């Protein structure tokens, strides 16, 4: 049966940015859903549906995306692991066309609803996609990725996706909350023909300040 947003206990939050506010409908009791929806993946690993949380990485990336400015006008953007859709919504507001993707259909339903309530739906497409098996016709000027490199087995498929779907001068923006293992991912990027610059943002979420790192990733020979 098709899951609707109303199958979840809902709450809403407002993210304040320089260019305006984004209103998000999110899941009210994400801890409970993390337990209920956890399962084994095809390789027998524990799979946890982290989309039920709004992560500070997406807020940090939203701040960074709005700072890019006019470069985003008419850009074709892919967001992977979009969760509730915050970062892509901000990119749409900056004038980009965004393909929101997530492996979880329910995450996409929230992203779709949130894009709608922030009046950017005409700039947005929503596609269920596993980054292990991506399939698109075109390439993208930007790929947005907030908090998606937390498991080492995500790294190679995500690097392959960059190799295949980023335009030659394209930019991938990764955001992550300074997890220790993340350095391994950026070493892999260096080993596979990419270079990066790092910047940091302070982000407030649920009353706590968090440091988020943003990595701007380009091909070395671009
Ligand atoms: C930690 S959450 C981050 C969500 C959102 N970007 C944020 O920062 O709030 C990771 C996201 O990646 C998605 N995800 C996990 N494995 C995936 C896969 N194999 N392909 C695509 N998305 C995946 C999850 O459903 C979830 O939305």
XYZ file of N, CA and C and ligand atoms in Angstrom:
693
model
N 0.840 -1.199 0.000
C 0.000 0.000 0.000
C 0.880 1.256 0.000
N 0.416 2.259 -0.740
C 1.193 3.491 -0.821
C 1.233 4.216 0.546
N 2.436 4.546 0.985
C 2.528 5.272 2.257
C 2.289 6.754 2.002
N 1.491 7.362 2.851
C 1.249 8.799 2.750
C 1.970 9.477 3.905
N 2.174 10.794 3.766
C 2.802 11.545 4.855
C 2.037 11.370 6.164
N 0.684 11.274 6.035
C -0.103 11.207 7.284
C 0.079 9.877 8.009
N 0.744 8.896 7.411
C 1.066 7.662 8.135
C 2.151 7.899 9.183
N 2.788 9.058 9.114
C 3.830 9.395 10.089
C 3.313 10.492 11.021
N 3.756 10.481 12.291
C 3.483 11.656 13.121
C 4.330 12.805 12.587
N 3.683 13.944 12.358
C 4.383 15.033 11.656
C 4.626 16.219 12.576
N 5.674 16.933 12.291
C 5.886 18.217 12.914
C 6.499 19.109 11.847
N 6.584 20.408 12.126
C 7.243 21.234 11.115
C 8.290 22.110 11.773
N 9.266 22.488 10.984
C 10.356 23.309 11.480
C 10.676 24.357 10.424
N 11.220 25.464 10.889
C 11.595 26.526 9.947
C 13.099 26.700 10.000
N 13.733 26.651 8.856
C 15.178 26.878 8.778
C 15.378 28.300 8.269
N 16.073 29.103 9.088
C 16.281 30.504 8.708
C 17.600 30.639 7.977
N 17.529 31.170 6.773
C 18.723 31.370 5.953
C 18.798 32.841 5.573
N 19.942 33.251 4.987
C 20.067 34.670 4.592
C 19.021 35.052 3.552
N 18.731 34.099 2.632
C 17.832 34.426 1.526
C 16.363 34.164 1.871
N 16.081 33.778 3.090
C 14.685 33.554 3.484
C 14.548 32.316 4.350
N 13.293 31.980 4.615
C 13.029 30.840 5.483
C 12.565 29.657 4.652
N 12.903 28.464 5.100
C 12.380 27.259 4.461
C 11.553 26.520 5.509
N 10.297 26.258 5.146
C 9.449 25.499 6.067
C 9.487 24.024 5.687
N 9.790 23.185 6.669
C 9.904 21.752 6.384
C 8.924 20.968 7.243
N 8.211 20.048 6.597
C 7.439 19.060 7.335
C 8.351 17.863 7.539
N 8.489 17.440 8.790
C 9.428 16.352 9.096
C 8.752 15.323 10.004
N 9.424 14.212 10.239
C 8.882 13.153 11.096
C 9.083 13.540 12.565
N 8.011 13.343 13.369
C 8.046 13.812 14.754
C 8.877 12.908 15.672
N 8.814 11.597 15.446
C 9.523 10.693 16.362
C 10.517 9.837 15.586
N 11.587 10.471 15.085
C 12.489 9.727 14.208
C 13.168 8.535 14.886
N 13.407 8.609 16.198
C 14.063 7.471 16.867
C 13.212 6.213 16.762
N 11.897 6.395 17.000
C 10.983 5.252 16.952
C 10.999 4.626 15.547
N 10.997 5.491 14.506
C 10.973 4.971 13.132
C 12.289 4.327 12.743
N 13.376 4.828 13.313
C 14.676 4.217 13.014
C 14.641 2.748 13.441
N 14.072 2.485 14.621
C 13.950 1.095 15.097
C 12.993 0.303 14.209
N 11.807 0.887 13.949
C 10.770 0.164 13.214
C 11.189 -0.178 11.791
N 11.897 0.728 11.140
C 12.184 0.553 9.705
C 13.580 -0.029 9.457
N 14.341 -0.305 10.506
C 15.687 -0.866 10.271
C 15.549 -2.302 9.745
N 16.471 -2.695 8.905
C 16.395 -4.010 8.282
C 17.777 -4.416 7.795
N 17.901 -5.646 7.244
C 19.176 -6.047 6.638
C 19.170 -5.661 5.173
N 20.334 -5.180 4.668
C 20.389 -4.909 3.231
C 20.744 -6.197 2.480
N 20.890 -6.111 1.139
C 21.144 -7.303 0.314
C 22.425 -8.030 0.706
N 23.365 -7.299 1.308
C 24.646 -7.897 1.707
C 24.603 -8.382 3.158
N 23.434 -8.342 3.794
C 23.312 -8.798 5.178
C 23.779 -7.768 6.204
N 24.002 -6.520 5.765
C 24.408 -5.467 6.706
C 23.167 -4.806 7.292
N 23.306 -4.293 8.527
C 22.183 -3.568 9.133
C 21.960 -2.269 8.359
N 20.743 -2.058 7.884
C 20.420 -0.836 7.146
C 19.493 0.012 8.021
N 19.897 1.231 8.296
C 19.097 2.128 9.134
C 18.553 3.273 8.277
N 17.254 3.532 8.356
C 16.629 4.538 7.462
C 16.827 5.954 8.008
N 18.013 6.479 7.819
C 18.364 7.765 8.435
C 17.606 8.950 7.857
N 16.808 8.724 6.803
C 16.083 9.848 6.210
C 15.057 10.445 7.168
N 14.681 9.710 8.238
C 13.647 10.204 9.152
C 14.153 11.330 10.061
N 15.444 11.639 9.974
C 16.002 12.785 10.716
C 16.358 13.902 9.732
N 16.282 15.138 10.230
C 16.886 16.259 9.509
C 18.289 16.410 10.080
N 19.314 16.338 9.222
C 20.703 16.340 9.690
C 21.301 17.730 9.554
N 22.225 18.034 10.465
C 22.852 19.364 10.434
C 23.631 19.565 9.131
N 24.080 18.463 8.517
C 24.824 18.586 7.255
C 23.972 19.260 6.177
N 22.671 18.961 6.183
C 21.822 19.559 5.136
C 21.635 21.059 5.395
N 21.622 21.445 6.668
C 21.487 22.881 6.980
C 22.782 23.607 6.572
N 23.931 22.998 6.883
C 25.212 23.596 6.478
C 25.297 23.734 4.963
N 24.854 22.687 4.249
C 24.935 22.750 2.781
C 23.941 23.778 2.229
N 22.793 23.920 2.893
C 21.819 24.944 2.462
C 22.456 26.335 2.563
N 23.161 26.609 3.679
C 23.852 27.898 3.819
C 24.879 28.079 2.690
N 25.619 27.017 2.406
C 26.657 27.126 1.385
C 26.040 27.350 -0.003
N 24.978 26.613 -0.293
C 24.341 26.719 -1.615
C 23.843 28.143 -1.850
N 23.248 28.764 -0.839
C 22.744 30.128 -1.076
C 23.890 31.115 -1.262
N 25.077 30.779 -0.731
C 26.222 31.689 -0.887
C 26.820 31.620 -2.304
N 26.455 30.598 -3.080
C 27.017 30.465 -4.450
C 26.433 31.530 -5.378
N 25.168 31.865 -5.139
C 24.580 32.988 -5.877
C 24.222 32.662 -7.312
N 24.494 33.616 -8.219
C 23.943 33.567 -9.579
C 24.452 32.386 -10.407
N 25.565 31.785 -10.016
C 26.090 30.623 -10.731
C 25.075 29.482 -10.809
N 24.136 29.485 -9.878
C 23.169 28.381 -9.840
C 21.982 28.603 -10.773
N 21.854 29.830 -11.300
C 20.700 30.112 -12.160
C 20.738 29.188 -13.379
N 19.679 28.444 -13.578
C 19.505 27.494 -14.688
C 20.465 26.306 -14.641
N 21.225 26.159 -13.571
C 22.110 24.984 -13.454
C 21.256 23.720 -13.301
N 21.767 22.596 -13.837
C 21.119 21.293 -13.644
C 21.794 20.607 -12.480
N 20.999 20.298 -11.479
C 21.557 19.805 -10.215
C 20.920 18.471 -9.846
N 21.781 17.572 -9.366
C 21.312 16.297 -8.824
C 21.564 16.313 -7.322
N 20.544 16.026 -6.536
C 20.793 15.838 -5.099
C 20.654 14.358 -4.779
N 21.685 13.786 -4.142
C 21.611 12.360 -3.760
C 21.340 12.260 -2.251
N 20.548 11.252 -1.875
C 20.194 11.083 -0.459
C 19.532 12.322 0.092
N 18.502 12.808 -0.595
C 17.958 14.158 -0.303
C 17.200 14.232 1.007
N 16.761 13.097 1.563
C 15.997 13.164 2.812
C 14.800 14.083 2.669
N 14.651 15.042 3.569
C 13.498 15.944 3.545
C 13.605 17.030 2.470
N 14.749 17.125 1.793
C 14.836 17.981 0.607
C 15.331 19.405 0.825
N 15.807 19.714 2.037
C 16.154 21.116 2.333
C 17.142 21.724 1.330
N 18.254 21.029 1.082
C 19.316 21.631 0.267
C 18.847 21.873 -1.163
N 18.145 20.895 -1.711
C 17.647 21.042 -3.080
C 16.634 22.176 -3.187
N 15.823 22.338 -2.159
C 14.831 23.425 -2.172
C 15.550 24.772 -2.272
N 16.635 24.927 -1.512
C 17.387 26.189 -1.566
C 18.006 26.375 -2.958
N 18.510 25.299 -3.547
C 19.076 25.403 -4.905
C 17.998 25.816 -5.910
N 16.794 25.258 -5.776
C 15.677 25.668 -6.657
C 15.412 27.162 -6.507
N 15.416 27.624 -5.260
C 15.178 29.062 -5.020
C 16.236 29.935 -5.681
N 17.442 29.392 -5.826
C 18.521 30.160 -6.454
C 18.410 30.094 -7.978
N 17.379 29.393 -8.491
C 17.131 29.375 -9.928
C 17.557 28.098 -10.632
N 18.012 27.100 -9.868
C 18.460 25.843 -10.488
C 17.278 24.905 -10.735
N 17.507 23.917 -11.635
C 16.555 22.814 -11.821
C 17.146 21.636 -11.061
N 16.405 21.076 -10.139
C 16.973 20.065 -9.247
C 16.247 18.728 -9.401
N 17.036 17.664 -9.561
C 16.488 16.313 -9.488
C 16.784 15.787 -8.084
N 15.731 15.661 -7.293
C 15.858 15.158 -5.919
C 15.835 13.628 -5.987
N 16.822 12.982 -5.384
C 16.798 11.517 -5.377
C 17.065 10.982 -3.974
N 16.509 9.828 -3.719
C 16.767 9.100 -2.470
C 16.379 7.658 -2.753
N 16.987 6.727 -2.017
C 16.612 5.322 -2.199
C 15.246 5.049 -1.562
N 14.838 5.897 -0.623
C 13.614 5.672 0.145
C 12.441 6.452 -0.458
N 11.422 5.754 -0.955
C 10.273 6.458 -1.530
C 9.617 7.421 -0.543
N 9.578 7.057 0.741
C 8.920 7.957 1.707
C 9.717 9.245 1.905
N 11.045 9.159 1.835
C 11.849 10.385 1.922
C 11.472 11.310 0.761
N 11.321 10.725 -0.427
C 10.968 11.530 -1.603
C 9.593 12.164 -1.456
N 8.676 11.445 -0.801
C 7.336 12.029 -0.597
C 7.431 13.275 0.281
N 8.275 13.195 1.316
C 8.478 14.385 2.158
C 9.150 15.501 1.352
N 10.176 15.146 0.573
C 10.880 16.171 -0.207
C 9.909 16.849 -1.183
N 9.043 16.047 -1.801
C 8.057 16.565 -2.753
C 7.106 17.533 -2.042
N 6.589 17.101 -0.897
C 5.675 17.949 -0.119
C 6.383 19.249 0.298
N 7.634 19.128 0.724
C 8.359 20.322 1.197
C 8.667 21.276 0.040
N 8.999 20.720 -1.130
C 9.231 21.585 -2.296
C 7.944 22.334 -2.641
N 6.830 21.619 -2.554
C 5.532 22.215 -2.857
C 5.225 23.367 -1.893
N 5.416 23.112 -0.589
C 5.028 24.173 0.374
C 6.010 25.342 0.371
N 7.152 25.178 -0.290
C 8.073 26.315 -0.430
C 8.056 26.894 -1.852
N 7.010 26.479 -2.627
C 6.739 27.063 -3.951
C 7.870 26.879 -4.952
N 8.548 25.739 -4.911
C 9.618 25.514 -5.906
C 9.357 24.239 -6.729
N 8.124 23.706 -6.646
C 7.856 22.409 -7.267
C 8.111 22.416 -8.777
N 7.867 23.574 -9.412
C 8.060 23.612 -10.881
C 9.532 23.533 -11.273
N 10.422 23.723 -10.331
C 11.870 23.618 -10.599
C 12.404 22.228 -10.256
N 11.522 21.329 -9.782
C 11.997 20.101 -9.149
C 11.451 18.839 -9.812
N 12.299 17.793 -9.868
C 11.852 16.445 -10.212
C 12.231 15.526 -9.056
N 11.507 14.429 -8.920
C 11.736 13.524 -7.791
C 11.865 12.109 -8.337
N 13.014 11.488 -8.092
C 13.252 10.155 -8.654
C 13.813 9.246 -7.565
N 13.156 8.092 -7.399
C 13.727 7.121 -6.456
C 14.987 6.535 -7.082
N 16.098 6.668 -6.426
C 17.355 6.184 -6.997
C 18.285 5.684 -5.902
N 18.832 4.486 -6.145
C 19.882 3.930 -5.294
C 21.201 4.334 -5.940
N 22.095 4.952 -5.180
C 23.344 5.401 -5.813
C 24.234 4.239 -6.243
N 23.868 2.993 -5.891
C 24.593 1.829 -6.411
C 24.198 1.524 -7.854
N 23.029 1.986 -8.269
C 22.525 1.664 -9.607
C 21.889 2.901 -10.249
N 22.658 3.974 -10.386
C 22.058 5.198 -10.946
C 21.795 5.053 -12.438
N 20.842 5.788 -12.945
C 20.535 5.701 -14.368
C 19.889 7.010 -14.821
N 20.685 7.872 -15.458
C 20.174 9.143 -15.976
C 20.637 9.300 -17.417
N 19.913 10.106 -18.195
C 20.352 10.374 -19.565
C 21.417 11.453 -19.617
N 21.237 12.499 -18.796
C 22.141 13.651 -18.918
C 23.184 13.715 -17.826
N 23.953 14.804 -17.853
C 24.940 15.067 -16.803
C 24.514 16.312 -16.035
N 25.160 16.550 -14.909
C 24.744 17.628 -14.004
C 25.885 18.600 -13.741
N 25.531 19.908 -13.657
C 26.542 20.925 -13.326
C 26.957 20.814 -11.863
N 26.022 20.438 -11.008
C 26.304 20.274 -9.581
C 25.686 18.970 -9.086
N 26.391 18.317 -8.163
C 25.791 17.213 -7.407
C 25.861 17.594 -5.928
N 24.708 17.556 -5.259
C 24.628 17.917 -3.838
C 24.525 16.643 -3.003
N 25.287 16.602 -1.920
C 25.323 15.379 -1.120
C 25.536 15.741 0.354
N 24.447 15.763 1.121
C 24.538 16.094 2.551
C 24.461 14.814 3.371
N 25.519 14.559 4.085
C 25.603 13.418 5.014
C 25.268 12.080 4.355
N 26.037 11.748 3.340
C 25.814 10.458 2.659
C 27.042 9.546 2.687
N 28.139 9.989 3.293
C 29.371 9.167 3.218
C 29.704 8.521 4.571
N 28.654 8.348 5.402
C 28.878 7.834 6.763
C 29.241 6.357 6.782
N 28.968 5.602 5.726
C 29.345 4.186 5.667
C 30.365 4.014 4.555
N 31.423 3.245 4.833
C 32.497 3.103 3.845
C 32.003 2.455 2.542
N 31.011 1.557 2.643
C 30.557 0.892 1.412
C 29.764 1.841 0.502
N 29.462 3.046 0.974
C 28.830 4.038 0.084
C 29.857 4.704 -0.841
N 31.131 4.678 -0.448
C 32.100 5.561 -1.085
C 32.302 5.272 -2.575
N 32.580 3.992 -2.886
C 32.897 3.690 -4.308
C 31.723 3.978 -5.234
N 30.491 3.534 -4.893
C 29.386 3.881 -5.801
C 29.195 5.391 -5.966
N 29.429 6.146 -4.886
C 29.234 7.601 -4.995
C 30.336 8.214 -5.864
N 31.559 7.729 -5.751
C 32.634 8.238 -6.623
C 32.321 7.880 -8.088
N 31.845 6.665 -8.337
C 31.480 6.276 -9.721
C 30.397 7.194 -10.261
N 29.444 7.524 -9.410
C 28.341 8.417 -9.823
C 28.894 9.787 -10.230
N 29.867 10.294 -9.470
C 30.489 11.581 -9.822
C 31.190 11.460 -11.178
N 31.946 10.352 -11.343
C 32.693 10.179 -12.598
C 31.742 10.154 -13.788
N 30.595 9.513 -13.590
C 29.681 9.333 -14.715
C 28.764 10.528 -14.967
N 28.315 11.199 -13.904
C 27.211 12.148 -14.084
C 27.552 13.620 -13.860
N 28.816 13.912 -13.502
C 29.199 15.317 -13.369
C 29.702 15.807 -14.730
N 29.267 16.987 -15.150
C 29.804 17.558 -16.390
C 31.318 17.764 -16.217
N 32.087 17.910 -17.309
C 33.559 18.014 -17.174
C 33.981 19.096 -16.183
N 33.301 20.250 -16.175
C 33.649 21.309 -15.211
C 32.725 21.323 -13.997
N 32.006 20.240 -13.818
C 30.987 20.207 -12.768
C 31.580 20.186 -11.364
N 30.712 20.491 -10.405
C 31.130 20.589 -8.995
C 30.217 19.708 -8.142
N 30.858 18.899 -7.298
C 30.076 18.153 -6.306
C 30.286 18.817 -4.952
N 29.221 18.986 -4.216
C 29.310 19.594 -2.875
C 28.911 18.555 -1.837
N 29.886 18.165 -1.040
C 29.626 17.214 0.046
C 29.602 17.971 1.361
N 28.691 17.579 2.229
C 28.603 18.194 3.547
C 28.607 17.068 4.559
N 29.409 17.208 5.600
C 29.402 16.144 6.616
C 29.890 16.694 7.956
N 29.456 16.020 9.055
C 29.665 16.586 10.395
C 30.982 16.172 11.035
N 32.052 16.122 10.237
C 33.408 15.853 10.744
C 33.545 14.474 11.399
N 32.923 13.467 10.763
C 33.133 12.101 11.248
C 34.568 11.687 10.926
N 35.149 10.890 11.848
C 36.559 10.512 11.684
C 36.815 9.789 10.363
N 35.896 8.878 9.982
C 36.176 8.043 8.807
C 36.044 8.805 7.483
N 35.508 10.046 7.517
C 35.262 10.771 6.260
C 36.562 11.045 5.499
N 37.680 11.152 6.204
C 38.947 11.436 5.518
C 39.240 10.365 4.462
N 38.828 9.121 4.742
C 39.054 8.025 3.787
C 38.339 8.288 2.476
N 37.149 8.859 2.547
C 36.400 9.162 1.325
C 37.126 10.225 0.497
N 37.660 11.254 1.164
C 38.299 12.338 0.406
C 39.655 11.890 -0.142
N 40.284 10.918 0.518
C 41.510 10.330 -0.045
C 41.139 9.548 -1.320
N 40.035 8.811 -1.255
C 39.581 8.067 -2.436
C 39.295 9.030 -3.593
N 38.697 10.173 -3.291
C 38.432 11.166 -4.345
C 39.750 11.632 -4.980
N 40.752 11.933 -4.133
C 42.070 12.354 -4.646
C 42.671 11.262 -5.527
N 42.518 10.005 -5.130
C 43.100 8.882 -5.879
C 42.372 8.623 -7.195
N 41.186 9.198 -7.357
C 40.394 8.904 -8.560
C 40.207 10.150 -9.435
N 41.109 11.122 -9.289
C 41.107 12.241 -10.239
C 40.318 13.458 -9.813
N 40.003 13.575 -8.531
C 39.264 14.750 -8.047
C 40.108 15.523 -7.029
N 39.869 16.816 -6.956
C 40.487 17.654 -5.924
C 39.372 18.337 -5.152
N 39.673 18.770 -3.932
C 38.615 19.421 -3.151
C 39.150 20.574 -2.328
N 38.237 21.487 -2.003
C 38.510 22.562 -1.040
C 37.501 22.415 0.084
N 37.970 22.689 1.286
C 37.093 22.480 2.454
C 36.768 23.816 3.116
N 35.514 24.003 3.506
C 35.166 25.161 4.332
C 34.267 24.658 5.465
N 34.101 25.464 6.504
C 33.270 24.996 7.621
C 32.198 26.026 7.980
N 31.104 25.504 8.472
C 29.973 26.335 8.897
C 29.564 25.918 10.312
N 29.075 26.893 11.087
C 28.440 26.581 12.372
C 26.944 26.535 12.146
N 26.344 25.469 12.605
C 24.924 25.244 12.326
C 24.191 24.973 13.627
N 23.044 25.618 13.807
C 22.244 25.373 15.008
C 21.117 24.398 14.675
N 21.042 23.309 15.429
C 19.960 22.352 15.234
C 19.499 21.882 16.612
N 18.203 21.981 16.853
C 17.616 21.603 18.149
C 18.369 22.255 19.308
N 18.686 23.553 19.146
C 19.301 24.315 20.220
C 20.800 24.090 20.390
N 21.382 23.177 19.617
C 22.822 22.908 19.766
C 23.587 23.419 18.558
N 24.778 23.984 18.805
C 25.632 24.411 17.695
C 26.492 23.221 17.257
N 26.612 23.029 15.942
C 27.421 21.937 15.393
C 28.312 22.493 14.300
N 29.499 21.922 14.139
C 30.380 22.303 13.035
C 30.140 21.335 11.873
N 29.955 21.900 10.696
C 29.729 21.085 9.501
C 30.791 21.455 8.471
N 31.391 20.467 7.846
C 32.376 20.738 6.786
C 31.746 20.593 5.415
N 32.080 21.536 4.546
C 31.600 21.496 3.154
C 32.819 21.280 2.264
N 32.735 20.305 1.401
C 33.824 20.003 0.470
C 33.350 20.334 -0.941
N 34.101 21.216 -1.605
C 33.802 21.564 -2.992
C 34.735 20.736 -3.863
N 34.152 19.829 -4.645
C 34.936 18.795 -5.339
C 34.865 19.020 -6.853
N 36.068 19.038 -7.500
C 36.134 19.186 -8.961
C 37.071 18.142 -9.531
N 36.931 17.880 -10.837
C 37.921 17.019 -11.510
C 39.258 17.760 -11.559
N 40.363 17.060 -11.388
C 41.677 17.703 -11.389
C 41.971 18.313 -12.766
N 41.604 17.618 -13.846
C 41.947 18.107 -15.185
C 40.843 18.931 -15.835
N 39.955 19.461 -15.008
C 38.825 20.220 -15.600
C 39.333 21.540 -16.166
C 22.023 10.695 6.926
S 20.692 10.808 5.802
C 20.912 12.440 5.129
C 19.609 13.001 4.631
C 19.698 14.480 4.173
N 20.615 14.633 3.077
C 20.106 15.377 5.339
O 21.299 15.728 5.410
O 19.242 15.696 6.182
C 21.220 9.779 4.434
C 20.242 9.760 3.277
O 20.765 8.910 2.237
C 19.737 8.036 1.792
N 20.376 6.798 1.303
C 20.931 5.805 2.038
N 21.413 4.846 1.238
C 21.161 5.239 -0.037
C 21.412 4.678 -1.323
N 22.014 3.479 -1.454
N 21.044 5.356 -2.424
C 20.412 6.567 -2.291
N 20.128 7.155 -1.114
C 20.498 6.495 0.000
C 18.860 7.823 3.008
O 17.560 7.373 2.680
C 18.872 9.202 3.646
O 17.885 10.046 3.119
